[in-house]
mmCIF file of C-alpha atoms in Angstrom:
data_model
loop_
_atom_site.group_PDB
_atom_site.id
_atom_site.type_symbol
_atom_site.label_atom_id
_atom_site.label_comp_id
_atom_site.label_asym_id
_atom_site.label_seq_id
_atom_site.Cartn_x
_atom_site.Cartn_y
_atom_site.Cartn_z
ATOM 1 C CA UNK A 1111 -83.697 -8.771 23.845
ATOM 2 C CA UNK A 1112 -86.630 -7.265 22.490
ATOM 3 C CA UNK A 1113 -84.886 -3.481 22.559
ATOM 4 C CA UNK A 1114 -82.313 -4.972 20.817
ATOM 5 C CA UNK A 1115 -85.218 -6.234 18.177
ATOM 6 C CA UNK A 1116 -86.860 -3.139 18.241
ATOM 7 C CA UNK A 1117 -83.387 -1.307 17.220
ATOM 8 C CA UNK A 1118 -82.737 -3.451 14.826
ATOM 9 C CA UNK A 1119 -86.168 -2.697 12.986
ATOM 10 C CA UNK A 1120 -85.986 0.778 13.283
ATOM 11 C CA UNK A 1121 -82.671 1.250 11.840
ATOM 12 C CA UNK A 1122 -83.561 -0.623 8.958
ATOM 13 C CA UNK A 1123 -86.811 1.447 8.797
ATOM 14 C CA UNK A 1124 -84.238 4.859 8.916
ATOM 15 C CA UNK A 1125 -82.151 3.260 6.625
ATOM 16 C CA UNK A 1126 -84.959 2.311 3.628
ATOM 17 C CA UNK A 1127 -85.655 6.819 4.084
ATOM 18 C CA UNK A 1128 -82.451 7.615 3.570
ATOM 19 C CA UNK A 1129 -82.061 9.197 7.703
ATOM 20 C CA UNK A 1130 -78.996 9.442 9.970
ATOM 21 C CA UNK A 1131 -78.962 7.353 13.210
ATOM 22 C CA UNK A 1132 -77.011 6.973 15.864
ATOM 23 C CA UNK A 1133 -76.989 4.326 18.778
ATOM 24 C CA UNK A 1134 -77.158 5.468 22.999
ATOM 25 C CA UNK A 1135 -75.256 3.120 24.714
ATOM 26 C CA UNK A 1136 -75.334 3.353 28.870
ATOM 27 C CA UNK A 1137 -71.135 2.145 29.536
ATOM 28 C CA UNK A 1138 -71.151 2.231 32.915
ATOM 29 C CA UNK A 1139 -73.024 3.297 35.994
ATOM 30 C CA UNK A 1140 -71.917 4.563 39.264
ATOM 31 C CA UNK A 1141 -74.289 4.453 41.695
ATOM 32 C CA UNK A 1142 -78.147 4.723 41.270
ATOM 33 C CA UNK A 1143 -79.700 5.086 37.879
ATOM 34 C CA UNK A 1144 -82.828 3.992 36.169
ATOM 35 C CA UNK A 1145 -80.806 2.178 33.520
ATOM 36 C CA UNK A 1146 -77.871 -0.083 34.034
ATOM 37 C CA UNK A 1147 -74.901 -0.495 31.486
ATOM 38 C CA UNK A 1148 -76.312 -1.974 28.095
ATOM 39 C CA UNK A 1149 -79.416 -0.083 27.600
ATOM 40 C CA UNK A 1150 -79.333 1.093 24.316
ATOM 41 C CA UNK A 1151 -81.309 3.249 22.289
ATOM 42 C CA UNK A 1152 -81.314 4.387 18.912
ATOM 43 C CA UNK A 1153 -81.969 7.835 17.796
ATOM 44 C CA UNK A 1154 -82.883 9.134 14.202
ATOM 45 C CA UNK A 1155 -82.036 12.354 12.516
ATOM 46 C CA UNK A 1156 -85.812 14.074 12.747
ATOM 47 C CA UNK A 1157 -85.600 12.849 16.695
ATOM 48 C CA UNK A 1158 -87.258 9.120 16.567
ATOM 49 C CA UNK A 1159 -86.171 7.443 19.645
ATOM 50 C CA UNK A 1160 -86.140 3.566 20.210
ATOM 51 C CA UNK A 1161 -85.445 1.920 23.395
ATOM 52 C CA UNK A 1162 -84.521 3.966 26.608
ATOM 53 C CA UNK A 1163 -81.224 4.522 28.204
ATOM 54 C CA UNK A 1164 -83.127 6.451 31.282
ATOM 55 C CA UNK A 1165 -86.746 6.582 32.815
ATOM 56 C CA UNK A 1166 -87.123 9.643 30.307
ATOM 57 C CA UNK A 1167 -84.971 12.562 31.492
ATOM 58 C CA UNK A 1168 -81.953 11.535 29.425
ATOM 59 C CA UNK A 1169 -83.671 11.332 26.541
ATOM 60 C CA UNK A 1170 -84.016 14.999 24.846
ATOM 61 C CA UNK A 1171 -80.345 16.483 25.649
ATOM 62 C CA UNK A 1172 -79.554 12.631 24.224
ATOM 63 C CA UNK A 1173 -81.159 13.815 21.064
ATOM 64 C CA UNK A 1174 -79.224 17.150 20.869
ATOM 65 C CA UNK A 1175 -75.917 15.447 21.746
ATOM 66 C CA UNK A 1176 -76.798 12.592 19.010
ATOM 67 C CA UNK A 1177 -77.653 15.363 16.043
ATOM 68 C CA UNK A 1178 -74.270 16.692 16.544
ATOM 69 C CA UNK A 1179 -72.871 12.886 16.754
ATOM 70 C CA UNK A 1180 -74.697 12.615 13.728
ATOM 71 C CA UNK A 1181 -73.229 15.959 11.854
ATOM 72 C CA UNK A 1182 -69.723 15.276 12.846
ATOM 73 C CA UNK A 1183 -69.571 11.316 12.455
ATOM 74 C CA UNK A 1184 -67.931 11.161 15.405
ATOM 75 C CA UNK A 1185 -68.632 8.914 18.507
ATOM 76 C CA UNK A 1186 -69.084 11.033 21.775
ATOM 77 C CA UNK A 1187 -68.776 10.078 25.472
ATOM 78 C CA UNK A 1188 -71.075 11.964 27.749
ATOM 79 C CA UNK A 1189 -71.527 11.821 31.365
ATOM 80 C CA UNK A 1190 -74.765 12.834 33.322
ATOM 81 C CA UNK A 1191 -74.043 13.391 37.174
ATOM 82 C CA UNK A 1192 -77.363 13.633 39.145
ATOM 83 C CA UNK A 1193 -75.898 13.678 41.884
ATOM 84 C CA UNK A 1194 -74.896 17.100 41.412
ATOM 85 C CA UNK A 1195 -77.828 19.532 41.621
ATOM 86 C CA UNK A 1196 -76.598 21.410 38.616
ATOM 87 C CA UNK A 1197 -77.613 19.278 36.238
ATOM 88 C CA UNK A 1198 -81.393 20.097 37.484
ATOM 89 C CA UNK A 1199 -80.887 23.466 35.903
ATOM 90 C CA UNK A 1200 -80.587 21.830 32.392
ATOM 91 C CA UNK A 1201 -83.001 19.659 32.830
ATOM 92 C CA UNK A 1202 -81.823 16.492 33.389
ATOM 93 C CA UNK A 1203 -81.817 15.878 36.916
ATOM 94 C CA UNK A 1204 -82.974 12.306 37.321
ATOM 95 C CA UNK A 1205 -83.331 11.975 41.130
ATOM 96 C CA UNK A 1206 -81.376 8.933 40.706
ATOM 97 C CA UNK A 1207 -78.028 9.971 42.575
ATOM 98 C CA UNK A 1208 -75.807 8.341 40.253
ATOM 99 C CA UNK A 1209 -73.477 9.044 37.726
ATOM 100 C CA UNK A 1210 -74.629 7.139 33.766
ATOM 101 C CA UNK A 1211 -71.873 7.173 31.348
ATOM 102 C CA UNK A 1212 -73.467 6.968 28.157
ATOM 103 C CA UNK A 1213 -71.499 6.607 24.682
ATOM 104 C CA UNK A 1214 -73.538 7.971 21.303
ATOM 105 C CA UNK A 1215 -71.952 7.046 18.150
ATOM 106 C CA UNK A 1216 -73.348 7.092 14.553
ATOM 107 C CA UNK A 1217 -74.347 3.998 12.395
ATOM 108 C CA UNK A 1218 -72.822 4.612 8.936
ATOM 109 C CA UNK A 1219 -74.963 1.356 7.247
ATOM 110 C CA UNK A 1220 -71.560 1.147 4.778
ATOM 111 C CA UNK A 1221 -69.657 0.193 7.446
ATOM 112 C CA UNK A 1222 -69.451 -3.872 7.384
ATOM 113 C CA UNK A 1223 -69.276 -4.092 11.432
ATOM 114 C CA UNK A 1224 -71.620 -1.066 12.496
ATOM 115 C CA UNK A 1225 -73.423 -2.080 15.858
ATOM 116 C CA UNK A 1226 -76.267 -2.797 13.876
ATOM 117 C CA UNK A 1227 -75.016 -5.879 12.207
ATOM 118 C CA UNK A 1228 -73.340 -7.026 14.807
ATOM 119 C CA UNK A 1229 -77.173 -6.846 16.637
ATOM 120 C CA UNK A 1230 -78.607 -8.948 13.637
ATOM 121 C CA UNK A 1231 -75.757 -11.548 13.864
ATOM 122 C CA UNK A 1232 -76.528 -12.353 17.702
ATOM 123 C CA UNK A 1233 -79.871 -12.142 16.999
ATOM 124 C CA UNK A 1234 -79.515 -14.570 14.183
ATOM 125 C CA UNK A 1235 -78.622 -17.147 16.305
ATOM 126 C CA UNK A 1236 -79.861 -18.631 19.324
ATOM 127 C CA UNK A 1237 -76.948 -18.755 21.094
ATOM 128 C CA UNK A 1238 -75.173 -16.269 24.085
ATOM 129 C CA UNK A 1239 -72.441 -14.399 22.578
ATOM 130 C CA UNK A 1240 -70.203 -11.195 24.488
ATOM 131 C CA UNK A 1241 -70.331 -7.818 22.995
ATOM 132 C CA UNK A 1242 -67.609 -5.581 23.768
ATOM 133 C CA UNK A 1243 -68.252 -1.673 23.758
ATOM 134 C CA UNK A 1244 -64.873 0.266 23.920
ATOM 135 C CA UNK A 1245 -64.484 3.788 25.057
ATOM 136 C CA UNK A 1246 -62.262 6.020 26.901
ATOM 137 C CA UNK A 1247 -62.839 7.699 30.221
ATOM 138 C CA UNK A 1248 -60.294 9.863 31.191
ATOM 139 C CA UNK A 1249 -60.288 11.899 27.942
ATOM 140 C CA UNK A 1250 -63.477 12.149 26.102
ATOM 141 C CA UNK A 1251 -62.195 14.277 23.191
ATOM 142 C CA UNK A 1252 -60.123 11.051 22.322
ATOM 143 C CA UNK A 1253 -61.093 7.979 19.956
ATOM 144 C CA UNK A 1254 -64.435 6.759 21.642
ATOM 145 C CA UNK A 1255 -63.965 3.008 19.948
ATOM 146 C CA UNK A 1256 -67.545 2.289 20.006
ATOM 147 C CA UNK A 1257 -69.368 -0.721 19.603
ATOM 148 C CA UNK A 1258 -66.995 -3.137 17.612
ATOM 149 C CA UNK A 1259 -66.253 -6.684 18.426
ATOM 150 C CA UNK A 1260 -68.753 -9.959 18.691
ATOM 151 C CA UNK A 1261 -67.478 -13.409 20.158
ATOM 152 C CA UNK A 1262 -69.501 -15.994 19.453
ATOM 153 C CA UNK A 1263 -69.229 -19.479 21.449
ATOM 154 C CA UNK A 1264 -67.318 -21.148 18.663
ATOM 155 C CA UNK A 1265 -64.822 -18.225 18.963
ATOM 156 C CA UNK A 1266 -65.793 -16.548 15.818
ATOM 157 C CA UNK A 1267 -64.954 -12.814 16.178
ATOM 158 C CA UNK A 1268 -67.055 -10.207 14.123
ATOM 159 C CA UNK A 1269 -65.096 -6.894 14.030
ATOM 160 C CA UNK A 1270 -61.938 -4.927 14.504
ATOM 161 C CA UNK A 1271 -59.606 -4.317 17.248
ATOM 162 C CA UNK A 1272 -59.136 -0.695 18.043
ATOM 163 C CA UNK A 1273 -55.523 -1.716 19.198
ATOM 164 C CA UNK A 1274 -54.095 -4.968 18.909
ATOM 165 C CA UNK A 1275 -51.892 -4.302 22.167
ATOM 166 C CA UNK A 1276 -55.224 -5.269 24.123
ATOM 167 C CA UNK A 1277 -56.101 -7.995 21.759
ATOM 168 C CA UNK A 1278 -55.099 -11.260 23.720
ATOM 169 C CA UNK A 1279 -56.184 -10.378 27.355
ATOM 170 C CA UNK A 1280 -59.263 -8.491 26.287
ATOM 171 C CA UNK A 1281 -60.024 -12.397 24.387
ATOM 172 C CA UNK A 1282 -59.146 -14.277 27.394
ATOM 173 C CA UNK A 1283 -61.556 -11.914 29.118
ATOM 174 C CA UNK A 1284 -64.099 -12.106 27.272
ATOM 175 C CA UNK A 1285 -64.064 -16.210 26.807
ATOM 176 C CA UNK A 1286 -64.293 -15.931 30.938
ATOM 177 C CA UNK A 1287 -67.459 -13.783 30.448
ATOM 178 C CA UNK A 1288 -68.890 -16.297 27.946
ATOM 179 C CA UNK A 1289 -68.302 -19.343 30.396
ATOM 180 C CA UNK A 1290 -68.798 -17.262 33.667
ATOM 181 C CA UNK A 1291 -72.441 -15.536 32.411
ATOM 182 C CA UNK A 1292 -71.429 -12.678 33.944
ATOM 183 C CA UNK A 1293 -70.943 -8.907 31.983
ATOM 184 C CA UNK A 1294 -67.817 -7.032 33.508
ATOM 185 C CA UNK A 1295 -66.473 -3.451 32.554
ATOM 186 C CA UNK A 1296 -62.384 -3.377 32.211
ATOM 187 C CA UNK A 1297 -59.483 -0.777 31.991
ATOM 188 C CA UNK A 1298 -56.393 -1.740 30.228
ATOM 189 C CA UNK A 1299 -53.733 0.939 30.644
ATOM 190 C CA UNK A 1300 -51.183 0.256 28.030
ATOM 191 C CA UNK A 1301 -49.824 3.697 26.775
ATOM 192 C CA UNK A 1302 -53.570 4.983 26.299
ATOM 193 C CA UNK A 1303 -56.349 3.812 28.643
ATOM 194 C CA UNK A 1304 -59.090 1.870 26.716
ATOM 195 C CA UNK A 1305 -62.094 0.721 29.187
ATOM 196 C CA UNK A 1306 -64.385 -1.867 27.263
ATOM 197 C CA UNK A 1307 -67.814 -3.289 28.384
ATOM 198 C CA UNK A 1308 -67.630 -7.032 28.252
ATOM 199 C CA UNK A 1309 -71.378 -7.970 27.712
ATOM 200 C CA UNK A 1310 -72.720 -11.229 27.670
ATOM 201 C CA UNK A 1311 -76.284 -11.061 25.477
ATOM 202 C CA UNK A 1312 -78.260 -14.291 26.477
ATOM 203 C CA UNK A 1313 -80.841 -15.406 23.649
ATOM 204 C CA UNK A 1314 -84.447 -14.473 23.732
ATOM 205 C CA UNK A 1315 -86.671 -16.334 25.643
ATOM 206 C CA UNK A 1316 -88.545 -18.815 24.104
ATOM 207 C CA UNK A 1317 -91.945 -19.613 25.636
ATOM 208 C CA UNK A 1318 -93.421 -23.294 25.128
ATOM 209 C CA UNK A 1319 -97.261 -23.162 26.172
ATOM 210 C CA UNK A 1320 -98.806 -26.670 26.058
ATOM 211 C CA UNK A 1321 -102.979 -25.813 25.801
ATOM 212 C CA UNK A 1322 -104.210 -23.657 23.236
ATOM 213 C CA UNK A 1323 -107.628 -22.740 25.470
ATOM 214 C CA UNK A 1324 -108.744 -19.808 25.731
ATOM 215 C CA UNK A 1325 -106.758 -19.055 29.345
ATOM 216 C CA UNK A 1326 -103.604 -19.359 27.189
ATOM 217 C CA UNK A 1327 -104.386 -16.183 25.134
ATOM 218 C CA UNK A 1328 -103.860 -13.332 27.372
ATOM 219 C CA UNK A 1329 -100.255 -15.494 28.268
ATOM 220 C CA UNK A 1330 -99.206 -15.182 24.722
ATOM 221 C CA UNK A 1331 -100.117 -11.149 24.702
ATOM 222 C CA UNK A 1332 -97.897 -10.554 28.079
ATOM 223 C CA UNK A 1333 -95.644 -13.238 26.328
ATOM 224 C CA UNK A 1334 -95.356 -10.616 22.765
ATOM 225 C CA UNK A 1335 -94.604 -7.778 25.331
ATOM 226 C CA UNK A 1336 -91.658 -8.867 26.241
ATOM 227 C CA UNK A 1337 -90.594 -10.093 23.008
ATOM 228 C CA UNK A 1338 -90.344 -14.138 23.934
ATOM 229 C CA UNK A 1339 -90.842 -16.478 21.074
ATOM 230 C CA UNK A 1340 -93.907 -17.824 21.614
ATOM 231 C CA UNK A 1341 -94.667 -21.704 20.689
ATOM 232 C CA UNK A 1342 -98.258 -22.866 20.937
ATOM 233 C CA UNK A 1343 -98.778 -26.576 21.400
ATOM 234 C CA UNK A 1344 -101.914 -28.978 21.732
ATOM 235 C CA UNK A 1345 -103.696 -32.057 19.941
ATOM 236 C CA UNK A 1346 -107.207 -29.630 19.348
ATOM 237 C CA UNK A 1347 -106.645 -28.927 15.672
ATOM 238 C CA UNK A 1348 -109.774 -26.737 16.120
ATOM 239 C CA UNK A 1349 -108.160 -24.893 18.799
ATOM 240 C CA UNK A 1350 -104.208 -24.517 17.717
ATOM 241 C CA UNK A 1351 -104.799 -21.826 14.907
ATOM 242 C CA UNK A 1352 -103.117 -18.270 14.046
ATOM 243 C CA UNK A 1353 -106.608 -16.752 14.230
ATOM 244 C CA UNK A 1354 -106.370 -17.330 17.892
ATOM 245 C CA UNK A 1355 -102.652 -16.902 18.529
ATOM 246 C CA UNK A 1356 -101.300 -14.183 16.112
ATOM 247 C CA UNK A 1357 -98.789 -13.225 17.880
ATOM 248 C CA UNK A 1358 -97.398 -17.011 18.086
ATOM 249 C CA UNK A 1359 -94.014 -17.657 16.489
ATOM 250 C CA UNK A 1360 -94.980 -21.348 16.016
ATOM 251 C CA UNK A 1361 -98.823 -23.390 15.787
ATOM 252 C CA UNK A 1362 -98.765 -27.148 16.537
ATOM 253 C CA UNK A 1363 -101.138 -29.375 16.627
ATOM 254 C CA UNK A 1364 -99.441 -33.007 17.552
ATOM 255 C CA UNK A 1365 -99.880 -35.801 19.997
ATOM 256 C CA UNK A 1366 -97.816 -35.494 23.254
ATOM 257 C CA UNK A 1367 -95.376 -38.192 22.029
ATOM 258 C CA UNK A 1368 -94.537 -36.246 18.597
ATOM 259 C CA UNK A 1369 -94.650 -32.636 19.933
ATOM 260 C CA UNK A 1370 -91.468 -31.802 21.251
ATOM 261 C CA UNK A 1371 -89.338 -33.244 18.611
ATOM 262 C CA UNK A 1372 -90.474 -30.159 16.647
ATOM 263 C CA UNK A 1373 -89.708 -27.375 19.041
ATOM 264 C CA UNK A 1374 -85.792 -26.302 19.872
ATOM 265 C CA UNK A 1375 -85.232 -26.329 23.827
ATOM 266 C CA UNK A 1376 -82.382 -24.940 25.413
ATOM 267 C CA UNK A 1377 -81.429 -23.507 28.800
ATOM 268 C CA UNK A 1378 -83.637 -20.644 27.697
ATOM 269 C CA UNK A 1379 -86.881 -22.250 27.247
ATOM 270 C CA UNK A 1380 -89.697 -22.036 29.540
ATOM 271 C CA UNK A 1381 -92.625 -24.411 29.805
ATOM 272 C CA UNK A 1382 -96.034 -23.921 30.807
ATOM 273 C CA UNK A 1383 -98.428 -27.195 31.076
ATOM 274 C CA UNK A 1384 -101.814 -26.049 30.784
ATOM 275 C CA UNK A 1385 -103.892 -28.585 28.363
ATOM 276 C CA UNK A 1386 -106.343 -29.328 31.180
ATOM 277 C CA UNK A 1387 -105.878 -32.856 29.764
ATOM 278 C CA UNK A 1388 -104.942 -34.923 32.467
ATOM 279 C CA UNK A 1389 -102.861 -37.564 30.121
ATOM 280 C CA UNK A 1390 -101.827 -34.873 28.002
ATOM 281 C CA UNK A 1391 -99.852 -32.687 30.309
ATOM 282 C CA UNK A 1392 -98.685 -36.411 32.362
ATOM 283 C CA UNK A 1393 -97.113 -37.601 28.795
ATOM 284 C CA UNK A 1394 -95.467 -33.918 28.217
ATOM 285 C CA UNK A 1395 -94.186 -34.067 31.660
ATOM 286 C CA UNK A 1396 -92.874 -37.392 31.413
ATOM 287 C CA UNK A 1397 -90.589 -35.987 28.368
ATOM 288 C CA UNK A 1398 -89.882 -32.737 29.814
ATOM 289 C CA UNK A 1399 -88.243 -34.002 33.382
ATOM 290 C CA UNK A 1400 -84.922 -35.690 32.427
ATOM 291 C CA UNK A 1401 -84.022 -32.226 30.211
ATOM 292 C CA UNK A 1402 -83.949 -30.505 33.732
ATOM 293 C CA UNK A 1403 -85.183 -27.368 31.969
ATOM 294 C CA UNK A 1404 -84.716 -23.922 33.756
ATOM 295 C CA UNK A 1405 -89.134 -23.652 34.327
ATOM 296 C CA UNK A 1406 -91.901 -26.474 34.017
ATOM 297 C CA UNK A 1407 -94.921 -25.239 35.529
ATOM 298 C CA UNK A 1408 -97.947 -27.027 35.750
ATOM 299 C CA UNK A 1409 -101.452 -24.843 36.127
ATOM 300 C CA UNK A 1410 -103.531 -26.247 38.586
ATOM 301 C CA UNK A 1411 -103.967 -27.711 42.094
ATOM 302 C CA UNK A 1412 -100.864 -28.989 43.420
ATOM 303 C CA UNK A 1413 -102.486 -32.572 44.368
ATOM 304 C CA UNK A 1414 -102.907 -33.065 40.665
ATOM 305 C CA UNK A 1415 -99.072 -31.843 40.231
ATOM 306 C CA UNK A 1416 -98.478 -34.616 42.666
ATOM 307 C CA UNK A 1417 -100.453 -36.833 41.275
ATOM 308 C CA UNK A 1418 -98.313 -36.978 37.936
ATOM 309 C CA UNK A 1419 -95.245 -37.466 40.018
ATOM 310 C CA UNK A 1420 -96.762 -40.480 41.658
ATOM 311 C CA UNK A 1421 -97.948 -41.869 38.242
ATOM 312 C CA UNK A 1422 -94.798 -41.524 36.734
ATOM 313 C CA UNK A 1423 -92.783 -43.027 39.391
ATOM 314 C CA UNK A 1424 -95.278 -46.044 39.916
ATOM 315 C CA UNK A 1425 -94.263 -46.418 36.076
ATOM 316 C CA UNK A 1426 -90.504 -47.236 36.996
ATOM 317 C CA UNK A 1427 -89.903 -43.242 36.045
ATOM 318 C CA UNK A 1428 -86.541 -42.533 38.566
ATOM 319 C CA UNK A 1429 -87.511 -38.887 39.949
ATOM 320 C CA UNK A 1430 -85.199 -36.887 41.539
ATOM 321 C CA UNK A 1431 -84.884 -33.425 43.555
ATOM 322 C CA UNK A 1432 -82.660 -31.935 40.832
ATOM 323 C CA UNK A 1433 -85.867 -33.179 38.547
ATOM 324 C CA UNK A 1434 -88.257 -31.115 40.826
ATOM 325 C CA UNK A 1435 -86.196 -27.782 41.359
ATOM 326 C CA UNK A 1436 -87.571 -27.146 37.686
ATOM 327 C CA UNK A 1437 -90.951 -28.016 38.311
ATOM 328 C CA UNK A 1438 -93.241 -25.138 39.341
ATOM 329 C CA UNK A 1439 -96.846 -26.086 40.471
ATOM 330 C CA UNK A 1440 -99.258 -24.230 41.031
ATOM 331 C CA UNK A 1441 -97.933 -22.057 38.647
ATOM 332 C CA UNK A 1442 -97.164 -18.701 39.071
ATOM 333 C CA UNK A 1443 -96.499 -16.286 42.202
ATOM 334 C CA UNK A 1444 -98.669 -15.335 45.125
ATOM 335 C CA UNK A 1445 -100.557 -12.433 43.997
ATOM 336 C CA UNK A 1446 -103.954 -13.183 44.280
ATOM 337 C CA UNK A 1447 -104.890 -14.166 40.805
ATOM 338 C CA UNK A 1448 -108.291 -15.145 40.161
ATOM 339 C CA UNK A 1449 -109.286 -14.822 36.291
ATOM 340 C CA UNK A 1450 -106.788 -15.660 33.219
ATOM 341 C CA UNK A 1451 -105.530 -12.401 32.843
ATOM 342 C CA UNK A 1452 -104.260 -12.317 36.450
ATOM 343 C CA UNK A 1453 -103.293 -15.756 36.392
ATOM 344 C CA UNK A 1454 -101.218 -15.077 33.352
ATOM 345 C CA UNK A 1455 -99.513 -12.403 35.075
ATOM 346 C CA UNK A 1456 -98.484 -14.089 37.984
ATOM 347 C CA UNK A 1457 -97.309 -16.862 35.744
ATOM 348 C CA UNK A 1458 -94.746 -14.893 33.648
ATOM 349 C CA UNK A 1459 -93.336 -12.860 36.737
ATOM 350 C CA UNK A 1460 -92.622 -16.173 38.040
ATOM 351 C CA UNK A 1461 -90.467 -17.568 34.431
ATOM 352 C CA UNK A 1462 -88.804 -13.817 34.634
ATOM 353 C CA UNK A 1463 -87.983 -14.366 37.940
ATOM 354 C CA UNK A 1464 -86.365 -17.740 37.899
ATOM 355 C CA UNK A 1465 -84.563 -16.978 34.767
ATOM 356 C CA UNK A 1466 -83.167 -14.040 36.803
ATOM 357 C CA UNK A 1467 -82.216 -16.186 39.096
ATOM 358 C CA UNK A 1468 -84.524 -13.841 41.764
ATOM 359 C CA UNK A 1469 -87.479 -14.969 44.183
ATOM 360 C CA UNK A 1470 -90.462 -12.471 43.429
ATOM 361 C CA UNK A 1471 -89.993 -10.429 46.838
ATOM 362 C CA UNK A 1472 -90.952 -6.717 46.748
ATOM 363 C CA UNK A 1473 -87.992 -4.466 46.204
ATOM 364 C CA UNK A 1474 -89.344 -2.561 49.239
ATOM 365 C CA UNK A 1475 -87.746 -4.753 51.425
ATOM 366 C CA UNK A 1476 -84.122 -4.518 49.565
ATOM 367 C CA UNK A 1477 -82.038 -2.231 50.576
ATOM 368 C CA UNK A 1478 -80.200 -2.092 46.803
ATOM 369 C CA UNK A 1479 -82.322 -3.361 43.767
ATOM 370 C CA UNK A 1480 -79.001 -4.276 41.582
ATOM 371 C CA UNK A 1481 -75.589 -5.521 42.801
ATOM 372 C CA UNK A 1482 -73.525 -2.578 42.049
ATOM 373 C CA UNK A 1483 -70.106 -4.426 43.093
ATOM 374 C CA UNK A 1484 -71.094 -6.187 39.966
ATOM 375 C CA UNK A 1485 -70.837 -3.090 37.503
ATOM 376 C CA UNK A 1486 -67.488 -1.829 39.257
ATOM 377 C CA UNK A 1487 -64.773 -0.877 36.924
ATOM 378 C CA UNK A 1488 -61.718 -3.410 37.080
ATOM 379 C CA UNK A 1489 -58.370 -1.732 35.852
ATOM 380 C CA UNK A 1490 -55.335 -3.971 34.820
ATOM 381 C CA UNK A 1491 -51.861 -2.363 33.962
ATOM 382 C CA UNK A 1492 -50.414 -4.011 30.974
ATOM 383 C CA UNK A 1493 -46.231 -4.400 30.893
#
């Protein structure tokens, strides 16, 4: 979410000067691309750019496209073939062999549901939510929608309807995207042909690290790259402080027992155990187990790992093998790490990787990095 965070802050940078923006939205992908559908970036009248919706080749005839976006407040669908050798000649031949759909529309800040506010109202809360992007494919000199509804998980909607024929199925769809976890792109042919992106947004990461040492501070710098919320835990008042971790969104300094009760954890919160306090990280762990979180890892050998099982379960502590399918240690993935730094690594590839529900293996022996069945378009004829 941290392009989403990035957009936000530029925008309201553009805005405070006075300059013209528009938002790049990739719709839908067929085939290969460098982006997949939701990459967004924002573009500024004297040709900022923030956030990517290609590895780079996009980006300038994206600019030219946006000005005039920009000039004639007027949403525009474009479409990029690379799989045709003719768009080499213009410069924007990506290699990729796939076709990127990419809507541009402008951000008019007087507008109460602009894309931007409906960014700062997901990112308000810590909570999914489904976006839904709504354009038009077959004619691209028609209304291009935009970006215009939110659905929260109380069913709160933020925005308007482009046509209210499409209201109630493109609801139920997006409540099944909101329980399912799982973005779709739709075609409802009623009269006109509206397609709509049904994205599901997941909250940003939030990164628990339990050991303020000095191992923990080039985690918290990969950590800030990625935009996780970063919360630093340990009992070392001397050690737990901002001048170390200034890139930490939270500093506490508490005894095991009283720590976690000021921290929210949800399915999106990763833990790392690294104290190097023996009863410290055993008393965390003890905690942490029954909330069957989504990573625990523990840094260190794995006999000591074990050894905090077998102490917990001598206690009376019922373990079980849901319990351990969150519980990572060693932490981290095989990539020979030897000092922090590479240790660090290894341990947030590992927390993007299970929260990605993926297992670390090079893409060189997958045939297809993304599940493009996934992103196919699903058309429903409306009576």
């Amino acid at each position: 979410m941290k392009e989403l965070q990035d957009i936000v802050q530029a925008f309201d940078r553009a805005h405070q000067t006075g300059k013209q923006t528009a938002l790049a939205t990739v719709v839908h992908v067929e085939g290969s691309s460098y982006r997949r559908a939701g990459a967004r970036m924002l573009i500024t009248e004297d040709g900022q750019l923030i956030g990517a919706i290609s590895g780079g080749c996009l980006e300038g005839d994206a600019l030219r496209k946006a000005r005039l976006v920009m000039a004639q407040n007027k949403p525009m669908l474009v479409t990029y073939d690379t799989t045709d050798d003719d768009d080499a000649k213009f410069g924007v031949g990506l290699g990729c062999n796939g076709i990127i759909h990419i809507l541009i529309e402008p951000i008019s800040a007087t507008k109460q549901d602009n894309p931007i506010q409906l960014f700062k109202l997901f990112l308000s809360r810590r909570e999914p939510v489904v976006l839904i992007t709504i354009f038009t494919m077959n004619d691209k000199q028609a209304l291009q929608p935009g970006t215009c509804l939110l659905l929260t998980q109380e069913g709160n909607i933020k925005g308007i309807f482009p046509d209210d024929t499409i209201k109630d199925i493109l609801l139920a769809d997006a409540n099944d995207v909101l329980i399912n976890g799982n973005s779709v792109t739709k075609t409802y042919v009623y009269g006109d042909k509206f397609t709509c992106f049904i994205e599901l947004l997941q909250p940003t990461v939030s990164l628990v690290i339990f050991g303020a040492g000095n191992d923990a501070i080039p985690l918290v710098q990969l950590a800030s790259v990625l935009g996780w919320h970063i919360y630093m835990v340990d009992g070392r008042s001397n050690y737990a402080i901002p001048e170390r971790f200034p890139l930490a969104k939270k500093i506490i300094t508490a005894k095991p027992e009283n720590a976690l009760s000021q921290i929210t954890i949800d399915e999106r919160t990763v833990i790392i155990l690294m104290t190097h306090n023996y009863n410290y990280d055993l008393a965390v762990l003890k905690q942490l187990l029954p909330l069957q979180l989504p990573y625990v890892g523990a840094l260190g050998p794995k006999k000591r790992l074990y050894r905090m099982l077998d102490e917990l379960k001598n206690e009376g502590m019922e373990i079980t093998d849901e319990h351990l399918t969150s519980i990572y240690g060693p932490a981290g993935l095989d990539i020979g790490s030897e000092n922090a730094d590479e240790i660090a690594l290894s341990i947030i590839a590992e927390m993007q990787a299970v929260l990605k529900n993926r297992t670390g293996t090079s893409l060189r022996y997958k045939n297809t990095i993304h599940n493009r069945h996934s992103e196919q378009i699903i058309t429903q004829t409306m009576q």
